[in-house]
Coordinates of C-alpha atoms (C1' of nucleotides) in Angstrom, one line a residue:
Chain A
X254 CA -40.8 12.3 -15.4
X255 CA -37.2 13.1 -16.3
X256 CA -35.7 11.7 -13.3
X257 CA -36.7 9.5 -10.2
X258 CA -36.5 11.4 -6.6
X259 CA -37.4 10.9 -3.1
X260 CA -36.6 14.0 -1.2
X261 CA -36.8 17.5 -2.3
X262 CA -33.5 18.3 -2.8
X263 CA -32.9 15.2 -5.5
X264 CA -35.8 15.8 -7.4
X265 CA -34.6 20.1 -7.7
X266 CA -31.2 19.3 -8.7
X267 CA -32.1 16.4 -11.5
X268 CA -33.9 18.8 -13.2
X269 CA -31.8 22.0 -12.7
X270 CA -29.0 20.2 -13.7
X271 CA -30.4 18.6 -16.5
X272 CA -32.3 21.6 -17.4
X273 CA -28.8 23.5 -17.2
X274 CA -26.1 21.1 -19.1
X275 CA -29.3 20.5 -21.6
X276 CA -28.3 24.2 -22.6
X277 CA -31.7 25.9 -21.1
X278 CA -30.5 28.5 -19.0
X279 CA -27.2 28.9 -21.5
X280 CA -24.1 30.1 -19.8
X281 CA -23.9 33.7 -18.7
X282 CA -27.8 33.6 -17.8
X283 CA -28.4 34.5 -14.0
X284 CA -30.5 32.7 -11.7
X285 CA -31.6 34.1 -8.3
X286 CA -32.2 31.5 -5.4
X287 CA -35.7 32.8 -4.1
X288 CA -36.7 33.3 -7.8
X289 CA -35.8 29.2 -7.7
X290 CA -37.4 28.5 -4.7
X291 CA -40.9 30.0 -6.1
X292 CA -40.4 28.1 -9.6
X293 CA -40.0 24.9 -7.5
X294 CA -42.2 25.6 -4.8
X295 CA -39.4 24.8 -2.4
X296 CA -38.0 26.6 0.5
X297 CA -34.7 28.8 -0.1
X298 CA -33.0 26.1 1.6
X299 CA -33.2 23.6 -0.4
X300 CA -32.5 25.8 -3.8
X301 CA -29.2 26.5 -1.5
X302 CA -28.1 23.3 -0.9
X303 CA -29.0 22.3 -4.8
X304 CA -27.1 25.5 -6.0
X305 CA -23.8 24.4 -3.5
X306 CA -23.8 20.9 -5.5
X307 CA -23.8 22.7 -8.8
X308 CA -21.5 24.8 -7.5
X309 CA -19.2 22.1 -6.8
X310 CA -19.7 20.9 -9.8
X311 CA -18.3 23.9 -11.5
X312 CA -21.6 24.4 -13.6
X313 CA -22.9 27.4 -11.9
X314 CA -21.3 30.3 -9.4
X315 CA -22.7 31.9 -7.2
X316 CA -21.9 35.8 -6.3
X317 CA -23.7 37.9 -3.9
X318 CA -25.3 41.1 -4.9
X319 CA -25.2 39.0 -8.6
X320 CA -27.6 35.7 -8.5
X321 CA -26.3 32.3 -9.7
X322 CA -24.3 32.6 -13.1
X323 CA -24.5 29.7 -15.3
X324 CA -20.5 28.8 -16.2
X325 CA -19.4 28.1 -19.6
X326 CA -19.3 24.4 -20.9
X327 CA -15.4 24.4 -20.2
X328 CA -15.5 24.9 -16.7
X329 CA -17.8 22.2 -15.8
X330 CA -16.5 18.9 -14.3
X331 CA -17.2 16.8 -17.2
X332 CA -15.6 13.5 -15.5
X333 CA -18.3 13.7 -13.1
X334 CA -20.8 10.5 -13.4
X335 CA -23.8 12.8 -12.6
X336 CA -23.0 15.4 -15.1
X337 CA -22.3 12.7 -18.0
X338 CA -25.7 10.9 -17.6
X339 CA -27.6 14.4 -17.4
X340 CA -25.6 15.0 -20.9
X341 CA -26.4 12.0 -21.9
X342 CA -30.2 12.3 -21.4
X343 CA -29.8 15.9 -23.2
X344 CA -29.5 17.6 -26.5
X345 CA -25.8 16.7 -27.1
X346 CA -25.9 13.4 -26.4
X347 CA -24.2 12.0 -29.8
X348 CA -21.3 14.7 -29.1
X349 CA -20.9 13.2 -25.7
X350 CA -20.3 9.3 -26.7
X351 CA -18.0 11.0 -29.0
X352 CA -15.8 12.6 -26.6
X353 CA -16.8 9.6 -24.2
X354 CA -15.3 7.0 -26.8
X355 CA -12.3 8.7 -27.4
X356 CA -11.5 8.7 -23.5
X357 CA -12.4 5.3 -23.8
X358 CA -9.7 4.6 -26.8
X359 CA -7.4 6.1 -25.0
X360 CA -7.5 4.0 -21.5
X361 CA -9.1 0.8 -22.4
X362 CA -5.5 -0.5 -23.9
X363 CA -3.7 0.5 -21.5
X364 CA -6.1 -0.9 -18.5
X365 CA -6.0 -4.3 -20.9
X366 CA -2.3 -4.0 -20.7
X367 CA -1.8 -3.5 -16.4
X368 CA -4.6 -6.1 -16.6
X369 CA -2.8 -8.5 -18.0
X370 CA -0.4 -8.0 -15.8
X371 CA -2.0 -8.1 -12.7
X372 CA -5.2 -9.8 -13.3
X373 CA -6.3 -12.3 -10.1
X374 CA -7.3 -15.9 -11.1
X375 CA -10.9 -14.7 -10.5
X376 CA -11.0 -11.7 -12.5
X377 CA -9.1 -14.2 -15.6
X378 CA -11.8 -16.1 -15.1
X379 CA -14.7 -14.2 -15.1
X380 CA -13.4 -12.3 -18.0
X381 CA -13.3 -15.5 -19.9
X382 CA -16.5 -16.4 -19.1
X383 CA -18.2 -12.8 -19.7
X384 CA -16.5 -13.4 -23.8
X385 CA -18.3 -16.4 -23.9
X386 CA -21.2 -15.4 -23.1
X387 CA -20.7 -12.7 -25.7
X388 CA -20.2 -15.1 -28.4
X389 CA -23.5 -17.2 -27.2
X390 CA -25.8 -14.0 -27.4
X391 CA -23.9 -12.4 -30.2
X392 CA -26.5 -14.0 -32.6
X393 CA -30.2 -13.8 -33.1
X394 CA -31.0 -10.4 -31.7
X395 CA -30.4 -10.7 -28.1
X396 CA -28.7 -7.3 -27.6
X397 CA -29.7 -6.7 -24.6
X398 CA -28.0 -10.0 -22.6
X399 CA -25.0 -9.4 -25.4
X400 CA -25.0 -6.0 -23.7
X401 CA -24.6 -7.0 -20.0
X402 CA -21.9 -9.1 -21.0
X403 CA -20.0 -6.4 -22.7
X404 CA -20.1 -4.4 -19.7
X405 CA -19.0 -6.5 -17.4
X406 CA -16.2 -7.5 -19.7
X407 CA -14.9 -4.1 -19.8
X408 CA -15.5 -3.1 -16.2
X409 CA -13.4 -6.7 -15.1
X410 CA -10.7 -5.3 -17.5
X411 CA -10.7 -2.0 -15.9
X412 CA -11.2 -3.3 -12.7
X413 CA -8.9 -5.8 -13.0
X414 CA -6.0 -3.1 -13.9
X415 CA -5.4 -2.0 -10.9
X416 CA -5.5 1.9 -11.1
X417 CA -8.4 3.2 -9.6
X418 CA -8.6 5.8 -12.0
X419 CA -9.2 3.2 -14.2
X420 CA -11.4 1.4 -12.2
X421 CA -13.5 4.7 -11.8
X422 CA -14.2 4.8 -15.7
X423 CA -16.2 1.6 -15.4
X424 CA -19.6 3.7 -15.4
X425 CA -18.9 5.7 -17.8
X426 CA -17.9 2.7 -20.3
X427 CA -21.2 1.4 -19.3
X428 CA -23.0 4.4 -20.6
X429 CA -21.2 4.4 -23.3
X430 CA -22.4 1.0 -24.5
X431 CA -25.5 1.4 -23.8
X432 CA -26.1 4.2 -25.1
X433 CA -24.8 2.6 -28.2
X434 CA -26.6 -0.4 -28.0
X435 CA -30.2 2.1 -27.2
X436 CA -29.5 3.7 -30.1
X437 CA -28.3 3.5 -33.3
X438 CA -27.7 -0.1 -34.1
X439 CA -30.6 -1.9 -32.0
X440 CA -31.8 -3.8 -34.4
X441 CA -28.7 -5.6 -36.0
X442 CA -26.0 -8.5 -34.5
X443 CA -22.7 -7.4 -33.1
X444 CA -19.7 -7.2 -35.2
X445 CA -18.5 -11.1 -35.2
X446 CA -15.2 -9.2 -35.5
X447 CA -15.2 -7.3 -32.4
X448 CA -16.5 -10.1 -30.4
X449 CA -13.7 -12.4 -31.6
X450 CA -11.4 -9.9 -30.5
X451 CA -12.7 -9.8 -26.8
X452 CA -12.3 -13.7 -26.9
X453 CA -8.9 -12.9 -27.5
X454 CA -8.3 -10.4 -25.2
X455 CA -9.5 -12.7 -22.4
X456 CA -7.1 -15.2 -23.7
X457 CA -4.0 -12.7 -23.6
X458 CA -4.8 -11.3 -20.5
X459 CA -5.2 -15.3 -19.1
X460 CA -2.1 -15.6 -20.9
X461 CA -0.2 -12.8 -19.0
X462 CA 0.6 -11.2 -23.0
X463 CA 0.3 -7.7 -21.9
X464 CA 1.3 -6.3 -25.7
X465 CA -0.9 -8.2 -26.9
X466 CA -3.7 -7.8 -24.9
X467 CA -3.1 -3.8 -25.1
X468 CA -3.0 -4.4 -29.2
X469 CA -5.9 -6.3 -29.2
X470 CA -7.8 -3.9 -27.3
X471 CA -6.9 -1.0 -29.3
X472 CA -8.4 -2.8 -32.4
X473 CA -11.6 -3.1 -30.3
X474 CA -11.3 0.5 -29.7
X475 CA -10.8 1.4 -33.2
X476 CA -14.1 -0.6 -34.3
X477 CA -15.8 1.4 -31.8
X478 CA -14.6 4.7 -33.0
X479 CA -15.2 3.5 -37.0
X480 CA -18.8 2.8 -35.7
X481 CA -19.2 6.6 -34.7
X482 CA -17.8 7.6 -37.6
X483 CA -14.9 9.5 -35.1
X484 CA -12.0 8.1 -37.6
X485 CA -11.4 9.4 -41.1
X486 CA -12.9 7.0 -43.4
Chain B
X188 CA -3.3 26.9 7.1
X189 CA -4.6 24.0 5.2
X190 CA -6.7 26.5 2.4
X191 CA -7.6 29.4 3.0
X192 CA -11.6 30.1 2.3
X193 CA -13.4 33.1 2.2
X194 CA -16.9 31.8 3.8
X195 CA -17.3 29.3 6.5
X196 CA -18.9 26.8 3.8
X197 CA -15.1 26.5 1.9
X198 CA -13.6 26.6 5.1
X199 CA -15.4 23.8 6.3
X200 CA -16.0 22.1 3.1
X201 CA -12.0 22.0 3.0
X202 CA -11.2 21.1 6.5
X203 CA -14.1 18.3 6.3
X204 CA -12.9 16.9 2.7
X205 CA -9.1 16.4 3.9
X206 CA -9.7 15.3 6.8
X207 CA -12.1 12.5 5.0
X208 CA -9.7 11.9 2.1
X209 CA -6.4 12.1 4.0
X210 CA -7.9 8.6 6.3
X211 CA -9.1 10.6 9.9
X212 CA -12.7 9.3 9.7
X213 CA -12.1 6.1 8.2
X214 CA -15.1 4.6 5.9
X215 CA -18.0 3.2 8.0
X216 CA -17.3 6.3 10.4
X217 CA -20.7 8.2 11.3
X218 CA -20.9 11.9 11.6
X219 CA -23.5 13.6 12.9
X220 CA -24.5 17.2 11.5
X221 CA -25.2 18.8 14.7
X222 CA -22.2 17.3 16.3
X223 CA -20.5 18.4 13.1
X224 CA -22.1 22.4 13.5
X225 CA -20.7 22.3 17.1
X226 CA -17.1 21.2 16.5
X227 CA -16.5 23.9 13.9
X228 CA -18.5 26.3 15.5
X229 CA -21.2 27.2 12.7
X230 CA -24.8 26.6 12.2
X231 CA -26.5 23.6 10.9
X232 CA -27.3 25.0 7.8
X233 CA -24.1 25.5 6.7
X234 CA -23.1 22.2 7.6
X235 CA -26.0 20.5 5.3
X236 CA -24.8 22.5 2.4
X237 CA -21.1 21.3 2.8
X238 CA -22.4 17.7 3.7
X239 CA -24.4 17.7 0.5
X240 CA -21.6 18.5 -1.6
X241 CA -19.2 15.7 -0.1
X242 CA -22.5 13.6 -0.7
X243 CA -21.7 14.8 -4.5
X244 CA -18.9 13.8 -4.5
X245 CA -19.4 10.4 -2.7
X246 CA -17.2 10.9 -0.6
X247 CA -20.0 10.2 2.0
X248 CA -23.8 9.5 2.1
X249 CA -26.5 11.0 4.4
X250 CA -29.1 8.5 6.2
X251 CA -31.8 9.8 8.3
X252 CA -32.0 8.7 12.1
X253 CA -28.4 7.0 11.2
X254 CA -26.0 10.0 10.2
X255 CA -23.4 11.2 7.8
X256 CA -21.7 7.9 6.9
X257 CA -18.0 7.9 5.2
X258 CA -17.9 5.8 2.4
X259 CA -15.3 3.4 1.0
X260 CA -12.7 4.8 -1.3
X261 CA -13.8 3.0 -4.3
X262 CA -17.1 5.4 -4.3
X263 CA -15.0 8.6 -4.3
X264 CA -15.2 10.9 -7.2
X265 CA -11.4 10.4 -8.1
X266 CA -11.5 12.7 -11.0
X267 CA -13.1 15.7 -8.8
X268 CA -10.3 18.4 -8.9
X269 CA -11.2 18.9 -5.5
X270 CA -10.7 15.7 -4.1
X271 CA -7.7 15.2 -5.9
X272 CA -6.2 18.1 -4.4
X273 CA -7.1 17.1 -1.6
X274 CA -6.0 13.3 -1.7
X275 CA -2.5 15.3 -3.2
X276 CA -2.2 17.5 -0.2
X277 CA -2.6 14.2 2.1
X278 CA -0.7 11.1 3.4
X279 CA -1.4 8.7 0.2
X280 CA 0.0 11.5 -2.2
X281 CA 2.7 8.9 -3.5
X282 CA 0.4 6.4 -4.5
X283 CA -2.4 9.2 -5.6
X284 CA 0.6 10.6 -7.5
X285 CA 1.4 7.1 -9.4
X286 CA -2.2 6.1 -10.3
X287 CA -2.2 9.9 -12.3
X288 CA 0.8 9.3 -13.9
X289 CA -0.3 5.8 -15.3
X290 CA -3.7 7.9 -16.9
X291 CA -1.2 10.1 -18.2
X292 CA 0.4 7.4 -20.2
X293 CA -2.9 6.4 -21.5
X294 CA -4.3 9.6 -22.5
X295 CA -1.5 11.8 -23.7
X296 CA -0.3 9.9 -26.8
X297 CA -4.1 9.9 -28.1
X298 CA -4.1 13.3 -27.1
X299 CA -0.8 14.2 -29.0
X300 CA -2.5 12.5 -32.2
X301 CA -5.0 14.0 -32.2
X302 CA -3.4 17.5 -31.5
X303 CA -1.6 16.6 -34.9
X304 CA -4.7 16.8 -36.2
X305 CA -7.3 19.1 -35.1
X306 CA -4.2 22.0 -33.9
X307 CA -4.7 25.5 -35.1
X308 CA -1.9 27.3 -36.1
X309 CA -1.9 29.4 -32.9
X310 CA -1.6 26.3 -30.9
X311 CA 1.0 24.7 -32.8
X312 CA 2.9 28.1 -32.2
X313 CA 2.9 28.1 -28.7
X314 CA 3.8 24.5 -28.9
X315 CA 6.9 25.1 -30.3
X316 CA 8.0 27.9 -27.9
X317 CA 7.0 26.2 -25.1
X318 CA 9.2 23.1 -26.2
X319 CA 11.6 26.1 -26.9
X320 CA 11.3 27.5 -23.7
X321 CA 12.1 24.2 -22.3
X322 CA 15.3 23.6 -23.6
X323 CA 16.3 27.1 -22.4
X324 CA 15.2 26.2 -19.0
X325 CA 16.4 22.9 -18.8
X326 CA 19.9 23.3 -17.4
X327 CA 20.9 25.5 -14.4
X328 CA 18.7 24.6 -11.4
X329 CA 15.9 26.7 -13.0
X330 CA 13.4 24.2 -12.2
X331 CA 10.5 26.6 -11.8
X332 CA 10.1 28.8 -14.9
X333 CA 11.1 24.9 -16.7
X334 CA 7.9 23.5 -14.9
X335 CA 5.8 26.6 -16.1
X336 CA 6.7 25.8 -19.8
X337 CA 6.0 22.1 -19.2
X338 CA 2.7 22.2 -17.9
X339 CA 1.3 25.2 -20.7
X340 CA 2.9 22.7 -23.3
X341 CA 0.9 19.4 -22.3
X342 CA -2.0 21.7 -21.8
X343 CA -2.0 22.9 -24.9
X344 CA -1.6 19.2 -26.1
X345 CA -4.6 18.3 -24.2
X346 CA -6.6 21.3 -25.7
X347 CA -5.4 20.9 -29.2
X348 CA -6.9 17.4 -29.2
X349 CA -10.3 18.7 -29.5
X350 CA -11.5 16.6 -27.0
X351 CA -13.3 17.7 -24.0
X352 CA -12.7 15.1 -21.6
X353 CA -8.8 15.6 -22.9
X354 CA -8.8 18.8 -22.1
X355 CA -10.6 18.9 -18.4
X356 CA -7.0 16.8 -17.9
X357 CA -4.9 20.0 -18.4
X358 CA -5.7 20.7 -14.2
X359 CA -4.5 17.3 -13.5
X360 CA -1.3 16.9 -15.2
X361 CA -0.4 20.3 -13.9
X362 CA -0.7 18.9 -10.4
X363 CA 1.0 16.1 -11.7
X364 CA 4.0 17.8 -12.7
X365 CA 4.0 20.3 -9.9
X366 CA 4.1 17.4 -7.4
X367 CA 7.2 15.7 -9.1
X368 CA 9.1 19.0 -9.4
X369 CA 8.4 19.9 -6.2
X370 CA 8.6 16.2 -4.6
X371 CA 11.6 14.3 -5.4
X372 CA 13.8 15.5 -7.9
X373 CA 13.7 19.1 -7.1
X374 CA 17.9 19.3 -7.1
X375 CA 19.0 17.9 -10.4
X376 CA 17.9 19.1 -13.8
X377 CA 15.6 17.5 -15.9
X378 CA 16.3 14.7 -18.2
X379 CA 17.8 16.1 -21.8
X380 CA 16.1 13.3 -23.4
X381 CA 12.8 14.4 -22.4
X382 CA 13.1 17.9 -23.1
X383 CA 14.5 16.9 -26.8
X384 CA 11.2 14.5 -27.2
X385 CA 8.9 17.2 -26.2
X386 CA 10.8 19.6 -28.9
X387 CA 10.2 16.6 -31.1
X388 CA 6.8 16.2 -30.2
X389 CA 6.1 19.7 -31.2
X390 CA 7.6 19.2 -34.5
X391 CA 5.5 16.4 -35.0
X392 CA 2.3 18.2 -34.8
X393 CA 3.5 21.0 -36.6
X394 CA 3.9 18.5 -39.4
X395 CA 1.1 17.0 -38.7
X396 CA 2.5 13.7 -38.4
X397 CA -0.2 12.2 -35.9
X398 CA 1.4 8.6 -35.7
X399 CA 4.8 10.2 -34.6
X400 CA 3.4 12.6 -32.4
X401 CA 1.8 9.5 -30.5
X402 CA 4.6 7.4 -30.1
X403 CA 7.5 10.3 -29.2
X404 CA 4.6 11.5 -26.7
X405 CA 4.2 7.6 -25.8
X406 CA 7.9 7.9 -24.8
X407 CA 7.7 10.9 -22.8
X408 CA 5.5 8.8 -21.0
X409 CA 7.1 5.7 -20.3
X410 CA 10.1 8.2 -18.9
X411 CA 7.1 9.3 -16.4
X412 CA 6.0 6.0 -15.0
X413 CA 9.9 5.0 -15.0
X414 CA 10.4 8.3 -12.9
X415 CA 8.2 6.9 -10.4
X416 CA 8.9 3.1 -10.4
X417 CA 5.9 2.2 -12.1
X418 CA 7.5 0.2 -14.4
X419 CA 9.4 -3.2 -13.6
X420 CA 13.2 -2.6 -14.1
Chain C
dG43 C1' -15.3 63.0 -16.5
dT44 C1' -13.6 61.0 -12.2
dG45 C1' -13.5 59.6 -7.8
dA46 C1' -15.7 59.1 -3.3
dC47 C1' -19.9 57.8 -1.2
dA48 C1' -24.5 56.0 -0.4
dT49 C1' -27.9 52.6 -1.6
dA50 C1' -30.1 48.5 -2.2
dA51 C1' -30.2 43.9 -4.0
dA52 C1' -28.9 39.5 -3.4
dA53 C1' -26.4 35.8 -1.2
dG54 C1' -24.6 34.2 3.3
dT55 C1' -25.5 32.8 8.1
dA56 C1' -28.1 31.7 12.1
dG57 C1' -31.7 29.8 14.9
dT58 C1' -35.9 27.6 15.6
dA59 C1' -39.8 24.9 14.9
dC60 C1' -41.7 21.2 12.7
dT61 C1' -42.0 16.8 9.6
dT62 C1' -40.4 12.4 8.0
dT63 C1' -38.0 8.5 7.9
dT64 C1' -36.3 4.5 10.0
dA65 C1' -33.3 1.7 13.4
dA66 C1' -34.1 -0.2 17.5
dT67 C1' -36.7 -1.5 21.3
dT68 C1' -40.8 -3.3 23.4
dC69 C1' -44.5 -6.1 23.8
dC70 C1' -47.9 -9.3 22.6
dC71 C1' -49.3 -13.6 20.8
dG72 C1' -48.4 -18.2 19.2
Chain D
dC100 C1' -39.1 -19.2 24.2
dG101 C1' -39.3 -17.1 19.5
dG102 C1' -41.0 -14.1 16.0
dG103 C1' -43.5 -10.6 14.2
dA104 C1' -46.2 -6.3 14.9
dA105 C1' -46.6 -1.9 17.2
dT106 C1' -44.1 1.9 19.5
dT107 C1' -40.5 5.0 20.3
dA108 C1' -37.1 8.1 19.6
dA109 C1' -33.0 9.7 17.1
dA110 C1' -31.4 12.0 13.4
dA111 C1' -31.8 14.1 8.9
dG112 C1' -35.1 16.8 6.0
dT113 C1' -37.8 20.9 5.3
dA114 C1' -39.5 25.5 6.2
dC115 C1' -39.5 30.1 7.7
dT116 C1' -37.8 34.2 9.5
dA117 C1' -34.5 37.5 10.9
dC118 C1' -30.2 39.3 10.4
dT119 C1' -25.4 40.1 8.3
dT120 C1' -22.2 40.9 4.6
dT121 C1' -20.8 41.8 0.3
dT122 C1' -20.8 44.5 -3.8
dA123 C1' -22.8 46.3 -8.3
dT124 C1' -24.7 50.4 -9.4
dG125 C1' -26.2 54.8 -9.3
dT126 C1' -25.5 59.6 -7.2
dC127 C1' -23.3 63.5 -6.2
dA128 C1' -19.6 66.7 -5.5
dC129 C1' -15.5 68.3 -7.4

DNA sequence: GTGACATAAAAGTAGTACTTTTAATTCCCG
DNA sequence: CGGGAATTAAAAGTACTACTTTTATGTCAC
């Protein structure tokens, strides 16, 4: 059960496309649609429709008189939500929240910075509330309700920016952490250090401090890139 | 001609997407595919397949015994190429324009320091001709071949990072840069002090001086969002 | 060997028939 | 009169079949 699906067509593309960005079917390898349609014992159709998404998503092309050509990794549309979480699930998942936290070093202090800036009265105060609900579940192993806060903390920052590219990235972060979270450090407390700093940042952007809410962030950022080992020691 | 398209899927993939993104079928707007098939004159099937692909990009959703239902903006794929084009060729291209810029900003410095970094000789070469090439376009009204040098030298920024999700930007900023030439300042040459950073910047890397890079590319930036008015005066 | 030509393989398109889901209406009972 | 269960019908989902179009590849003449 790799993937959840009512309806046909969900159920062949989740596992096509995880099959595909998984690295089965490597790039260069040719599919043909009816060949499809037997292996899922679906009607041309739907292997159609399925091979039009992937399509779009610039993991497969599809030629007549050739079949449906598997694309290299660089031509897929890594920024799409559906293609991260099938990467995700996959082989090179640790690669992934690599490149993932990078992206996320990159934006997060800027979107602290605009958020600061433009920040409603709500958002200020939900931020402040989602820190201190970080610092109540930071101890005693409750990851998981340590994790919700997190997310919501980041997503109000990004949110709370006021670029909707931003704003878009709020998935992905989510991934991201729990990924983290799922993963590799389960077992022991947060940082005390990082979630100080997410206090803070609550407190800047309440505070209308832009530069220091985008500094502040980037040391959050940095922690998370020490954590996966991204920075040189 | 709004794009051309080989195939009636692209043609009515394209026609359909603008007409969504540019604000004609607002959200909450129900299309149905057989009324769809009739208005552009092709069969149902093809219509599915181009409905399932705006349903990628979630743009809209499909319902049975309801319809094809627009969804709200803050669902779209924003970092599709595809919709960004076509949000780009549309009415909001100002504020599409502005909301790239501001990513920009974020992710180009990181970008730049890490190019320091991870660059192979080979790109650091082209860097420097490229930055070359800009100062020999840069006065003269020969705002074209200078906009060609530009956008290879931030793609090769973006590549030389060694980030993925960097380098899927390289499309973007292009677009990016092709709108402001061709938008608003298309008379008067571009800035000196720009064109000197981006020599700079190339110099940097070359060096491999990743916290200079950063912060010269950083002020490339801030140029861009003051270009634009994104920054208060 | 090279270029024109023929062939066939695979995707693209169309149309139709049927199934499934589900919003909306109806209708019965309290 | 109101609310909930049963019915209905509208629209998408699926399947299948027939036909068209493109084009890689192999053939043949020169």
């Amino acid at each position: 059960m790799t993937t959840a699906a009512q309806g046909l067509h969900s159920h062949v593309l989740a596992t096509l496309g995880l099959a595909i960005t998984a690295g089965e079917h490597p790039p260069g390898t040719v599919l043909r649609t009816d060949e499809l349609a037997q292996t899922f014992d679906v009607s041309r159709t739907v292997v159609r429709e399925v091979v039009r998404v992937l399509e779009s998503m610039h993991l497969v092309e599809s030629r007549r008189r050739v079949g449906v050509t598997v694309l290299p990794t660089e031509s897929w549309n890594v920024y799409d939500p559906q293609v991260i979480r099938w990467r995700l699930a996959g082989a090179d998942r640790p690669r992934q929240l690599r490149s993932l936290t990078v992206l996320r070093s990159a934006v997060e202090p800027v979107a602290a910075g605009l958020a600061a800036v433009h920040a409603t009265p709500d958002q200020c105060r939900e931020l402040t509330e989602r820190a201190l609900g970080m610092v109540a579940t930071s101890r005693g192993r409750q990851l998981e309700a340590y994790l919700v806060h997190d997310i919501a903390f980041h997503r109000v920052v990004l949110n709370a920016s006021g670029n909707e590219m931003f704003a878009r990235l709020g998935d992905v972060v989510a991934e991201v952490l729990t990924g983290r979270t799922h993963h590799h450090v389960m077992f022991e407390d947060p940082d005390p250090a990082a979630v100080t700093l997410h206090v803070q940042v609550a407190e800047a952007v309440r505070e209308r401090d832009a530069a220091r809410a985008e500094a502040l962030t980037r040391e959050i950022a940095v922690g998370a890139l020490k954590e996966l080992d991204v920075l040189a020691p």
